[in-house]
Coordinates of C-alpha atoms in Angstrom, one line a residue:
X1 CA 71.6 -87.1 -11.9
X2 CA 75.0 -88.4 -10.9
X3 CA 74.3 -89.7 -7.4
X4 CA 75.5 -93.2 -6.6
X5 CA 75.2 -95.3 -9.8
X6 CA 72.7 -93.0 -11.5
X7 CA 73.4 -91.5 -14.8
X8 CA 73.7 -87.8 -15.7
X9 CA 75.2 -84.9 -13.8
X10 CA 74.2 -82.8 -10.9
X11 CA 72.5 -79.7 -12.3
X12 CA 72.2 -77.4 -9.3
X13 CA 68.4 -77.9 -9.2
X14 CA 67.7 -76.8 -12.8
X15 CA 67.5 -80.3 -14.4
X16 CA 66.3 -81.9 -11.3
X17 CA 63.3 -79.5 -11.3
X18 CA 62.6 -80.4 -14.9
X19 CA 62.8 -84.1 -13.8
X20 CA 60.2 -83.5 -11.1
X21 CA 57.9 -81.6 -13.6
X22 CA 58.3 -84.5 -16.0
X23 CA 57.3 -87.0 -13.2
X24 CA 54.2 -84.9 -12.4
X25 CA 53.2 -84.9 -16.1
X26 CA 53.8 -88.6 -16.4
X27 CA 51.7 -89.4 -13.4
X28 CA 48.9 -87.3 -14.8
X29 CA 49.2 -89.0 -18.2
X30 CA 49.3 -92.5 -16.8
X31 CA 46.7 -92.0 -14.1
X32 CA 44.1 -89.6 -15.3
X33 CA 41.7 -90.8 -12.6
X34 CA 44.0 -89.0 -10.1
X35 CA 43.7 -85.6 -11.8
X36 CA 41.3 -84.2 -9.2
X37 CA 42.8 -86.0 -6.2
X38 CA 44.8 -84.0 -3.7
X39 CA 48.5 -84.4 -3.9
X40 CA 51.6 -83.1 -2.0
X41 CA 54.9 -81.8 -3.1
X42 CA 57.7 -82.1 -0.6
X43 CA 61.4 -82.0 -0.3
X44 CA 64.2 -82.4 2.1
X45 CA 67.5 -80.4 2.0
X46 CA 68.4 -80.0 -1.7
X47 CA 65.0 -81.4 -2.5
X48 CA 63.4 -78.3 -1.1
X49 CA 64.8 -76.2 -3.9
X50 CA 63.4 -78.7 -6.4
X51 CA 60.0 -78.8 -4.7
X52 CA 59.8 -75.0 -4.4
X53 CA 60.8 -74.4 -8.0
X54 CA 58.5 -77.2 -9.3
X55 CA 55.6 -75.6 -7.4
X56 CA 56.4 -72.2 -8.8
X57 CA 56.7 -73.5 -12.3
X58 CA 53.3 -75.2 -12.1
X59 CA 51.8 -72.0 -10.7
X60 CA 53.5 -69.9 -13.4
X61 CA 52.1 -72.2 -16.1
X62 CA 48.6 -71.7 -14.7
X63 CA 48.3 -75.3 -13.7
X64 CA 44.8 -76.0 -12.6
X65 CA 45.8 -78.8 -10.3
X66 CA 48.4 -77.4 -7.9
X67 CA 49.6 -79.5 -5.0
X68 CA 47.3 -79.4 -2.0
X69 CA 50.3 -78.9 0.2
X70 CA 54.0 -77.9 -0.1
X71 CA 56.4 -79.1 2.6
X72 CA 60.0 -78.1 2.9
X73 CA 62.1 -79.9 5.5
X74 CA 65.7 -78.9 6.4
X75 CA 65.4 -76.3 3.6
X76 CA 68.4 -75.5 1.5
X77 CA 66.3 -73.5 -1.0
X78 CA 68.6 -70.5 -1.0
X79 CA 71.6 -72.6 -2.0
X80 CA 70.1 -74.1 -5.1
X81 CA 67.5 -71.7 -6.3
X82 CA 68.0 -71.1 -10.0
X83 CA 65.4 -68.3 -10.2
X84 CA 63.1 -66.3 -7.9
X85 CA 60.1 -68.4 -6.7
X86 CA 56.9 -67.7 -4.9
X87 CA 55.3 -70.4 -2.8
X88 CA 52.0 -70.4 -0.9
X89 CA 52.0 -68.8 2.6
X90 CA 50.7 -72.0 4.1
X91 CA 53.8 -73.9 3.1
X92 CA 55.1 -76.1 5.9
X93 CA 58.7 -75.3 6.4
X94 CA 60.6 -77.1 9.2
X95 CA 64.1 -76.5 10.3
X96 CA 66.4 -77.9 13.0
X97 CA 67.6 -75.4 15.5
X98 CA 71.1 -77.0 15.5
X99 CA 71.3 -77.5 11.7
X100 CA 75.0 -78.0 10.9
X101 CA 74.5 -78.0 7.1
X102 CA 72.1 -75.1 6.6
X103 CA 72.1 -72.4 9.3
X104 CA 68.7 -71.4 10.6
X105 CA 69.5 -67.8 9.6
X106 CA 69.8 -68.9 5.9
X107 CA 66.3 -70.5 6.0
X108 CA 64.9 -67.4 7.7
X109 CA 66.5 -65.2 5.1
X110 CA 64.6 -67.2 2.4
X111 CA 61.3 -67.4 4.3
X112 CA 61.2 -63.8 5.5
X113 CA 60.4 -62.0 2.2
X114 CA 57.8 -64.7 1.3
X115 CA 56.1 -64.4 4.8
X116 CA 56.5 -68.2 5.2
X117 CA 56.4 -69.3 8.8
X118 CA 59.3 -71.5 9.9
X119 CA 58.7 -74.3 12.5
X120 CA 62.0 -74.8 14.4
X121 CA 62.5 -78.0 16.2
X122 CA 64.6 -77.3 19.3
X123 CA 67.9 -79.2 19.4
X124 CA 67.4 -80.8 15.9
X125 CA 70.2 -81.3 13.5
X126 CA 69.9 -81.1 9.7
X127 CA 68.9 -84.7 9.6
X128 CA 66.5 -84.4 12.6
X129 CA 68.4 -87.2 14.4
X130 CA 66.3 -88.1 17.5
X131 CA 63.6 -85.7 16.4
X132 CA 62.0 -87.7 13.6
X133 CA 58.9 -88.4 15.6
X134 CA 58.3 -84.7 16.1
X135 CA 58.9 -84.1 12.4
X136 CA 56.4 -86.9 11.6
X137 CA 53.8 -85.3 13.9
X138 CA 54.2 -81.9 12.2
X139 CA 53.8 -83.5 8.8
X140 CA 50.8 -85.5 9.8
X141 CA 49.1 -82.5 11.4
X142 CA 49.8 -80.4 8.3
X143 CA 48.5 -83.1 6.0
X144 CA 45.3 -83.5 8.1
X145 CA 44.5 -79.9 7.7
X146 CA 45.4 -79.7 4.0
X147 CA 43.9 -82.9 2.8
X148 CA 40.7 -83.1 4.9

């Protein structure tokens, strides 16, 4: 969608969400044996808007096989949300305390009305420089709970 040498144009998360839903449908079509397998929907920064909207679209459609886990890292959901979305209360949302791209207050403003806890990594920037091991531990712990 217009990044690097890719075709298309940036669509402020609308088309990108449709792309993600098409990918989910394609995976299910090509790999029916995975239909009952647990799966995870995750996003980083702009990708959090896509992941949250894709989750909400699947839930709104009454999809029987929703992701086992939703994870939003360095969330920029507020900036690219094309419509109001609801996500599960056990969504893992991780934000850097020193995020220079998306202020922590912006992430909290999105999480607050949805009662989504926000894990704040002290001293972390938007890209979690020097804090990726902590981020990995949080993701692994969440996956262990959600996929076991």
